[in-house]
Amino acid sequence: MIALLSMAILAKVICAVVLVQGSANGAKYGSFTGSSVPPSPHVVFIAADDMGWNDISFHNPEIISPHLDELAASGIVLTDYHVYKVCSPTRASFMTGRLPNHAGLHNFISHNDPQAISKHFVLLPQALKAGGYETHIVGKWHLGFFDWPYVPSNRGFDTAFGYMTGAEDYYTHTNGKGCTGLDLTFGVGSNLTAQPQYKDTYSTMMYQGRILDIIAKHDAAIPLFLYCDYYCDMPRIQICTKPPELVTCIAIDSLLQYLVEWS
């Protein structure tokens, strides 16, 4: 069973936290009582940049998202949830548990800006790794990359597949705002390598393929933290026209359908 803990309609980011019941000891999440130690659930966190209040079908029937609707109906929907107005500070709050000003980010990080979350902070994936979790990030980072210690694979994630800047072309995987180089890497630690083989591959389906691969190969005895950061509904929307791929809003919904089936 999957419980949707939050479908938080944010000022700039919509987040779905999905706990997949089960743990290394096989117990079900929520079954502990008294002073017994709860098991560690698998956590899949999905962030979708700039997804608005009416961009989901349980608020707007013109949008098709039946699996998101199902998860919302069986979980908890947060309808009064306030965050910063742009993406980097919001992500900094999520990763540090602090207000953006306290995390040191007041605006989005430009592609040529030598700024990042301070190494003084222990980030969420680092804390989860200390608790025995396997951690992965797929998609957008946008929390600093001007030096190797600040890339996601050196901030607590076992693997990182995605891009460092704020937005990209869906097919070329370049930023295009004075930064024309390929911004798509995969790796661990400081060993991040460019992924030119994905040129002309629609990014939403590319990231979804990586997410499904992680889940399929994951040892269920180890708690999993999977951070999935889509940008498929940002202002630079590019609708996929290559069948059998689907438009972007269906992609996230079909991923959640897979998670339901996986659990």
mmCIF file of C-alpha atoms in Angstrom:
data_model
loop_
_atom_site.group_PDB
_atom_site.id
_atom_site.type_symbol
_atom_site.label_atom_id
_atom_site.label_comp_id
_atom_site.label_asym_id
_atom_site.label_seq_id
_atom_site.Cartn_x
_atom_site.Cartn_y
_atom_site.Cartn_z
ATOM 1 C CA MET A 1 0.000 0.000 0.000
ATOM 2 C CA ILE A 2 1.154 3.557 -0.690
ATOM 3 C CA ALA A 3 0.119 6.502 1.428
ATOM 4 C CA LEU A 4 0.301 9.930 -0.161
ATOM 5 C CA LEU A 5 1.397 12.091 2.752
ATOM 6 C CA SER A 6 1.289 15.391 0.947
ATOM 7 C CA MET A 7 0.184 16.779 -2.348
ATOM 8 C CA ALA A 8 1.372 20.212 -1.384
ATOM 9 C CA ILE A 9 0.324 22.936 -3.785
ATOM 10 C CA LEU A 10 3.277 25.285 -3.393
ATOM 11 C CA ALA A 11 4.025 28.743 -4.721
ATOM 12 C CA LYS A 12 6.685 27.358 -7.054
ATOM 13 C CA VAL A 13 6.905 23.621 -6.430
ATOM 14 C CA ILE A 14 4.363 20.861 -5.967
ATOM 15 C CA CYS A 15 5.610 17.941 -3.915
ATOM 16 C CA ALA A 16 4.236 14.460 -3.442
ATOM 17 C CA VAL A 17 5.749 12.403 -0.650
ATOM 18 C CA VAL A 18 5.013 8.729 -1.071
ATOM 19 C CA LEU A 19 5.803 6.214 1.652
ATOM 20 C CA VAL A 20 5.932 2.660 0.373
ATOM 21 C CA GLN A 21 5.081 0.344 3.220
ATOM 22 C CA GLY A 22 7.629 -2.218 4.181
ATOM 23 C CA SER A 23 11.099 -2.249 5.671
ATOM 24 C CA ALA A 24 14.195 -4.346 6.177
ATOM 25 C CA ASN A 25 12.401 -6.369 8.836
ATOM 26 C CA GLY A 26 9.299 -6.777 6.729
ATOM 27 C CA ALA A 27 7.039 -4.949 9.170
ATOM 28 C CA LYS A 28 4.430 -2.509 7.897
ATOM 29 C CA TYR A 29 4.844 1.178 8.423
ATOM 30 C CA GLY A 30 2.511 2.386 11.142
ATOM 31 C CA SER A 31 2.156 -1.023 12.835
ATOM 32 C CA PHE A 32 4.437 -0.234 15.785
ATOM 33 C CA THR A 33 3.031 0.676 19.191
ATOM 34 C CA GLY A 34 4.366 2.041 22.461
ATOM 35 C CA SER A 35 8.130 2.374 22.599
ATOM 36 C CA SER A 36 8.875 -0.094 19.824
ATOM 37 C CA VAL A 37 11.118 1.154 17.028
ATOM 38 C CA PRO A 38 9.244 1.922 13.796
ATOM 39 C CA PRO A 39 10.557 0.398 10.586
ATOM 40 C CA SER A 40 12.141 2.596 7.950
ATOM 41 C CA PRO A 41 9.762 3.123 5.016
ATOM 42 C CA HIS A 42 10.852 3.538 1.432
ATOM 43 C CA VAL A 43 10.388 7.222 0.545
ATOM 44 C CA VAL A 44 9.786 8.505 -2.983
ATOM 45 C CA PHE A 45 9.665 12.308 -3.086
ATOM 46 C CA ILE A 46 8.370 13.825 -6.315
ATOM 47 C CA ALA A 47 8.771 17.551 -6.992
ATOM 48 C CA ALA A 48 7.261 19.251 -10.036
ATOM 49 C CA ASP A 49 8.368 22.835 -10.631
ATOM 50 C CA ASP A 50 5.716 25.492 -11.155
ATOM 51 C CA MET A 51 2.754 23.145 -10.979
ATOM 52 C CA GLY A 52 -0.210 25.343 -10.125
ATOM 53 C CA TRP A 53 -3.397 24.828 -8.151
ATOM 54 C CA ASN A 54 -5.437 24.004 -11.250
ATOM 55 C CA ASP A 55 -2.833 21.755 -12.859
ATOM 56 C CA ILE A 56 -4.240 18.599 -11.310
ATOM 57 C CA SER A 57 -7.558 16.922 -11.963
ATOM 58 C CA PHE A 58 -8.975 16.922 -8.429
ATOM 59 C CA HIS A 59 -8.951 20.728 -8.752
ATOM 60 C CA ASN A 60 -9.530 21.010 -12.485
ATOM 61 C CA PRO A 61 -11.429 18.376 -14.512
ATOM 62 C CA GLU A 62 -9.680 19.516 -17.705
ATOM 63 C CA ILE A 63 -6.473 17.903 -16.423
ATOM 64 C CA ILE A 64 -6.148 14.108 -16.557
ATOM 65 C CA SER A 65 -4.329 12.663 -13.528
ATOM 66 C CA PRO A 66 -6.386 9.730 -12.178
ATOM 67 C CA HIS A 67 -3.571 8.112 -10.183
ATOM 68 C CA LEU A 68 -2.650 11.364 -8.466
ATOM 69 C CA ASP A 69 -6.348 11.690 -7.629
ATOM 70 C CA GLU A 70 -6.420 8.193 -6.183
ATOM 71 C CA LEU A 71 -3.368 8.815 -4.024
ATOM 72 C CA ALA A 72 -4.740 12.132 -2.818
ATOM 73 C CA ALA A 73 -8.071 10.530 -1.932
ATOM 74 C CA SER A 74 -6.364 7.826 0.135
ATOM 75 C CA GLY A 75 -3.769 10.112 1.708
ATOM 76 C CA ILE A 76 -3.516 13.626 3.111
ATOM 77 C CA VAL A 77 -3.674 16.725 0.939
ATOM 78 C CA LEU A 78 -2.024 19.860 2.305
ATOM 79 C CA THR A 79 -3.877 22.897 0.941
ATOM 80 C CA ASP A 80 -2.260 25.689 2.963
ATOM 81 C CA TYR A 81 1.452 25.225 2.452
ATOM 82 C CA HIS A 82 3.751 28.232 2.019
ATOM 83 C CA VAL A 83 7.196 28.288 0.477
ATOM 84 C CA TYR A 84 9.590 30.744 -1.144
ATOM 85 C CA LYS A 85 8.643 32.285 -4.476
ATOM 86 C CA VAL A 86 11.478 30.725 -6.505
ATOM 87 C CA CYS A 87 13.049 27.314 -6.763
ATOM 88 C CA SER A 88 16.546 27.285 -5.180
ATOM 89 C CA PRO A 89 15.437 28.718 -1.797
ATOM 90 C CA THR A 90 12.498 26.304 -1.683
ATOM 91 C CA ARG A 91 14.803 23.361 -2.344
ATOM 92 C CA ALA A 92 17.240 24.653 0.270
ATOM 93 C CA SER A 93 14.457 24.626 2.862
ATOM 94 C CA PHE A 94 13.483 21.075 1.969
ATOM 95 C CA MET A 95 17.073 19.823 2.107
ATOM 96 C CA THR A 96 18.059 21.637 5.322
ATOM 97 C CA GLY A 97 14.803 21.934 7.262
ATOM 98 C CA ARG A 98 15.445 25.676 7.637
ATOM 99 C CA LEU A 99 13.915 28.851 6.303
ATOM 100 C CA PRO A 100 15.599 30.020 3.079
ATOM 101 C CA ASN A 101 17.293 32.977 4.780
ATOM 102 C CA HIS A 102 18.746 30.661 7.400
ATOM 103 C CA ALA A 103 19.908 28.267 4.669
ATOM 104 C CA GLY A 104 21.700 31.128 2.928
ATOM 105 C CA LEU A 105 19.784 31.200 -0.358
ATOM 106 C CA HIS A 106 17.613 34.216 -1.154
ATOM 107 C CA ASN A 107 17.124 33.767 -4.893
ATOM 108 C CA PHE A 108 17.556 31.138 -7.590
ATOM 109 C CA ILE A 109 21.144 30.170 -8.448
ATOM 110 C CA SER A 110 22.192 31.329 -11.907
ATOM 111 C CA HIS A 111 24.229 29.030 -14.137
ATOM 112 C CA ASN A 112 27.372 31.141 -13.589
ATOM 113 C CA ASP A 113 26.811 31.976 -9.924
ATOM 114 C CA PRO A 114 29.413 30.554 -7.449
ATOM 115 C CA GLN A 115 26.799 29.925 -4.789
ATOM 116 C CA ALA A 116 25.528 26.819 -2.995
ATOM 117 C CA ILE A 117 24.164 25.525 0.301
ATOM 118 C CA SER A 118 26.947 25.774 2.850
ATOM 119 C CA LYS A 119 28.765 22.562 3.747
ATOM 120 C CA HIS A 120 28.035 23.426 7.379
ATOM 121 C CA PHE A 121 24.531 22.068 6.838
ATOM 122 C CA VAL A 122 23.727 18.370 6.995
ATOM 123 C CA LEU A 123 21.302 17.778 4.130
ATOM 124 C CA LEU A 124 18.346 15.410 4.223
ATOM 125 C CA PRO A 125 19.966 12.655 2.097
ATOM 126 C CA GLN A 126 23.071 12.786 4.315
ATOM 127 C CA ALA A 127 20.940 12.316 7.430
ATOM 128 C CA LEU A 128 19.018 9.469 5.811
ATOM 129 C CA LYS A 129 22.247 7.758 4.721
ATOM 130 C CA ALA A 130 23.409 7.896 8.329
ATOM 131 C CA GLY A 131 20.172 6.075 9.168
ATOM 132 C CA GLY A 132 20.879 3.258 6.726
ATOM 133 C CA TYR A 133 19.106 4.558 3.630
ATOM 134 C CA GLU A 134 20.171 4.162 0.017
ATOM 135 C CA THR A 135 19.718 7.532 -1.662
ATOM 136 C CA HIS A 136 19.304 8.621 -5.282
ATOM 137 C CA ILE A 137 18.458 11.862 -7.074
ATOM 138 C CA VAL A 138 16.911 12.010 -10.541
ATOM 139 C CA GLY A 139 16.324 15.313 -12.316
ATOM 140 C CA LYS A 140 16.936 18.877 -11.205
ATOM 141 C CA TRP A 141 19.436 19.844 -8.464
ATOM 142 C CA HIS A 142 19.770 23.666 -8.641
ATOM 143 C CA LEU A 143 21.450 23.998 -5.252
ATOM 144 C CA GLY A 144 24.960 24.861 -6.400
ATOM 145 C CA PHE A 145 27.645 23.174 -8.464
ATOM 146 C CA PHE A 146 30.524 25.652 -8.765
ATOM 147 C CA ASP A 147 32.876 23.191 -7.041
ATOM 148 C CA TRP A 148 32.862 19.412 -6.622
ATOM 149 C CA PRO A 149 31.932 19.361 -2.903
ATOM 150 C CA TYR A 150 28.579 20.960 -3.779
ATOM 151 C CA VAL A 151 27.282 18.568 -6.440
ATOM 152 C CA PRO A 152 24.425 16.289 -5.297
ATOM 153 C CA SER A 153 26.503 13.112 -5.376
ATOM 154 C CA ASN A 154 28.746 14.733 -2.753
ATOM 155 C CA ARG A 155 25.830 15.967 -0.629
ATOM 156 C CA GLY A 156 24.418 12.627 0.454
ATOM 157 C CA PHE A 157 23.123 10.994 -2.724
ATOM 158 C CA ASP A 158 24.610 7.632 -3.710
ATOM 159 C CA THR A 159 23.941 8.379 -7.378
ATOM 160 C CA ALA A 160 22.902 11.459 -9.310
ATOM 161 C CA PHE A 161 21.322 11.577 -12.754
ATOM 162 C CA GLY A 162 20.136 14.913 -14.025
ATOM 163 C CA TYR A 163 21.099 18.538 -14.400
ATOM 164 C CA MET A 164 22.517 21.284 -12.191
ATOM 165 C CA THR A 165 20.887 24.492 -13.459
ATOM 166 C CA GLY A 166 17.352 25.833 -13.218
ATOM 167 C CA ALA A 167 15.778 24.753 -16.513
ATOM 168 C CA GLU A 168 16.614 22.953 -19.723
ATOM 169 C CA ASP A 169 15.553 22.180 -23.236
ATOM 170 C CA TYR A 170 13.656 18.866 -23.107
ATOM 171 C CA TYR A 171 15.575 17.378 -26.033
ATOM 172 C CA THR A 172 19.042 18.970 -26.126
ATOM 173 C CA HIS A 173 19.460 19.093 -22.305
ATOM 174 C CA THR A 174 21.131 22.486 -22.456
ATOM 175 C CA ASN A 175 20.187 25.585 -20.461
ATOM 176 C CA GLY A 176 20.260 27.986 -23.380
ATOM 177 C CA LYS A 177 20.568 31.153 -21.276
ATOM 178 C CA GLY A 178 24.180 32.008 -21.923
ATOM 179 C CA CYS A 179 25.125 28.456 -21.015
ATOM 180 C CA THR A 180 25.087 26.340 -24.166
ATOM 181 C CA GLY A 181 26.972 23.271 -22.953
ATOM 182 C CA LEU A 182 25.362 19.940 -22.147
ATOM 183 C CA ASP A 183 23.988 19.893 -18.602
ATOM 184 C CA LEU A 184 23.196 16.230 -18.097
ATOM 185 C CA THR A 185 25.407 14.018 -15.971
ATOM 186 C CA PHE A 186 25.394 10.704 -14.170
ATOM 187 C CA GLY A 187 27.705 9.338 -11.530
ATOM 188 C CA VAL A 188 28.761 9.032 -7.918
ATOM 189 C CA GLY A 189 30.849 11.356 -5.773
ATOM 190 C CA SER A 190 33.027 13.621 -7.918
ATOM 191 C CA ASN A 191 32.913 11.134 -10.768
ATOM 192 C CA LEU A 192 30.097 12.723 -12.761
ATOM 193 C CA THR A 193 30.230 12.187 -16.504
ATOM 194 C CA ALA A 194 28.319 13.878 -19.317
ATOM 195 C CA GLN A 195 25.549 11.873 -20.982
ATOM 196 C CA PRO A 196 25.471 12.993 -24.639
ATOM 197 C CA GLN A 197 23.776 9.755 -25.731
ATOM 198 C CA TYR A 198 20.452 11.155 -24.484
ATOM 199 C CA LYS A 199 20.371 14.009 -26.998
ATOM 200 C CA ASP A 200 16.946 14.100 -28.682
ATOM 201 C CA THR A 201 15.478 11.931 -25.894
ATOM 202 C CA TYR A 202 12.492 13.614 -24.256
ATOM 203 C CA SER A 203 13.607 14.439 -20.721
ATOM 204 C CA THR A 204 10.463 13.439 -18.807
ATOM 205 C CA MET A 205 10.539 9.905 -20.159
ATOM 206 C CA MET A 206 14.328 9.773 -19.795
ATOM 207 C CA TYR A 207 14.089 10.551 -16.080
ATOM 208 C CA GLN A 208 11.145 8.239 -15.591
ATOM 209 C CA GLY A 209 13.161 5.411 -17.131
ATOM 210 C CA ARG A 210 15.944 5.986 -14.602
ATOM 211 C CA ILE A 211 13.463 6.100 -11.706
ATOM 212 C CA LEU A 212 11.843 2.825 -12.710
ATOM 213 C CA ASP A 213 15.266 1.220 -13.151
ATOM 214 C CA ILE A 214 16.302 2.241 -9.621
ATOM 215 C CA ILE A 215 13.125 0.806 -8.147
ATOM 216 C CA ALA A 216 13.309 -2.415 -10.158
ATOM 217 C CA LYS A 217 16.906 -3.105 -9.077
ATOM 218 C CA HIS A 218 16.610 -1.939 -5.482
ATOM 219 C CA ASP A 219 17.066 -4.424 -2.624
ATOM 220 C CA ALA A 220 13.796 -4.093 -0.716
ATOM 221 C CA ALA A 221 15.576 -5.003 2.523
ATOM 222 C CA ILE A 222 17.346 -1.614 2.412
ATOM 223 C CA PRO A 223 15.259 1.541 2.967
ATOM 224 C CA LEU A 224 15.197 3.728 -0.139
ATOM 225 C CA PHE A 225 15.079 7.518 -0.471
ATOM 226 C CA LEU A 226 14.425 8.478 -4.082
ATOM 227 C CA TYR A 227 14.269 12.206 -4.865
ATOM 228 C CA CYS A 228 12.588 12.790 -8.237
ATOM 229 C CA ASP A 229 12.601 16.365 -9.456
ATOM 230 C CA TYR A 230 10.678 16.860 -12.670
ATOM 231 C CA TYR A 231 10.559 20.177 -14.493
ATOM 232 C CA CYS A 232 7.964 19.093 -17.008
ATOM 233 C CA ASP A 233 5.477 21.867 -16.262
ATOM 234 C CA MET A 234 7.791 24.846 -15.977
ATOM 235 C CA PRO A 235 7.190 27.864 -18.269
ATOM 236 C CA ARG A 236 9.562 26.365 -20.855
ATOM 237 C CA ILE A 237 7.066 23.590 -21.621
ATOM 238 C CA GLN A 238 7.797 21.427 -24.646
ATOM 239 C CA ILE A 239 5.107 18.892 -25.451
ATOM 240 C CA CYS A 240 6.402 15.555 -26.614
ATOM 241 C CA THR A 241 5.285 14.696 -30.124
ATOM 242 C CA LYS A 242 7.015 11.365 -30.539
ATOM 243 C CA PRO A 243 4.740 8.341 -29.938
ATOM 244 C CA PRO A 244 4.445 6.230 -27.894
ATOM 245 C CA GLU A 245 5.633 8.878 -25.421
ATOM 246 C CA LEU A 246 2.860 10.914 -23.781
ATOM 247 C CA VAL A 247 2.473 14.521 -22.783
ATOM 248 C CA THR A 248 4.173 15.566 -19.592
ATOM 249 C CA CYS A 249 1.258 15.574 -17.155
ATOM 250 C CA ILE A 250 0.580 11.915 -17.956
ATOM 251 C CA ALA A 251 4.207 10.957 -17.326
ATOM 252 C CA ILE A 252 4.182 11.813 -13.616
ATOM 253 C CA ASP A 253 0.797 10.184 -13.219
ATOM 254 C CA SER A 254 1.947 6.950 -14.869
ATOM 255 C CA LEU A 255 4.990 6.887 -12.582
ATOM 256 C CA LEU A 256 2.698 6.984 -9.561
ATOM 257 C CA GLN A 257 0.639 4.167 -11.084
ATOM 258 C CA TYR A 258 3.857 2.130 -11.265
ATOM 259 C CA LEU A 259 4.602 2.885 -7.616
ATOM 260 C CA VAL A 260 1.139 1.631 -6.648
ATOM 261 C CA GLU A 261 1.726 -1.582 -8.575
ATOM 262 C CA TRP A 262 5.283 -1.927 -7.165
ATOM 263 C CA SER A 263 4.078 -1.709 -3.573
#
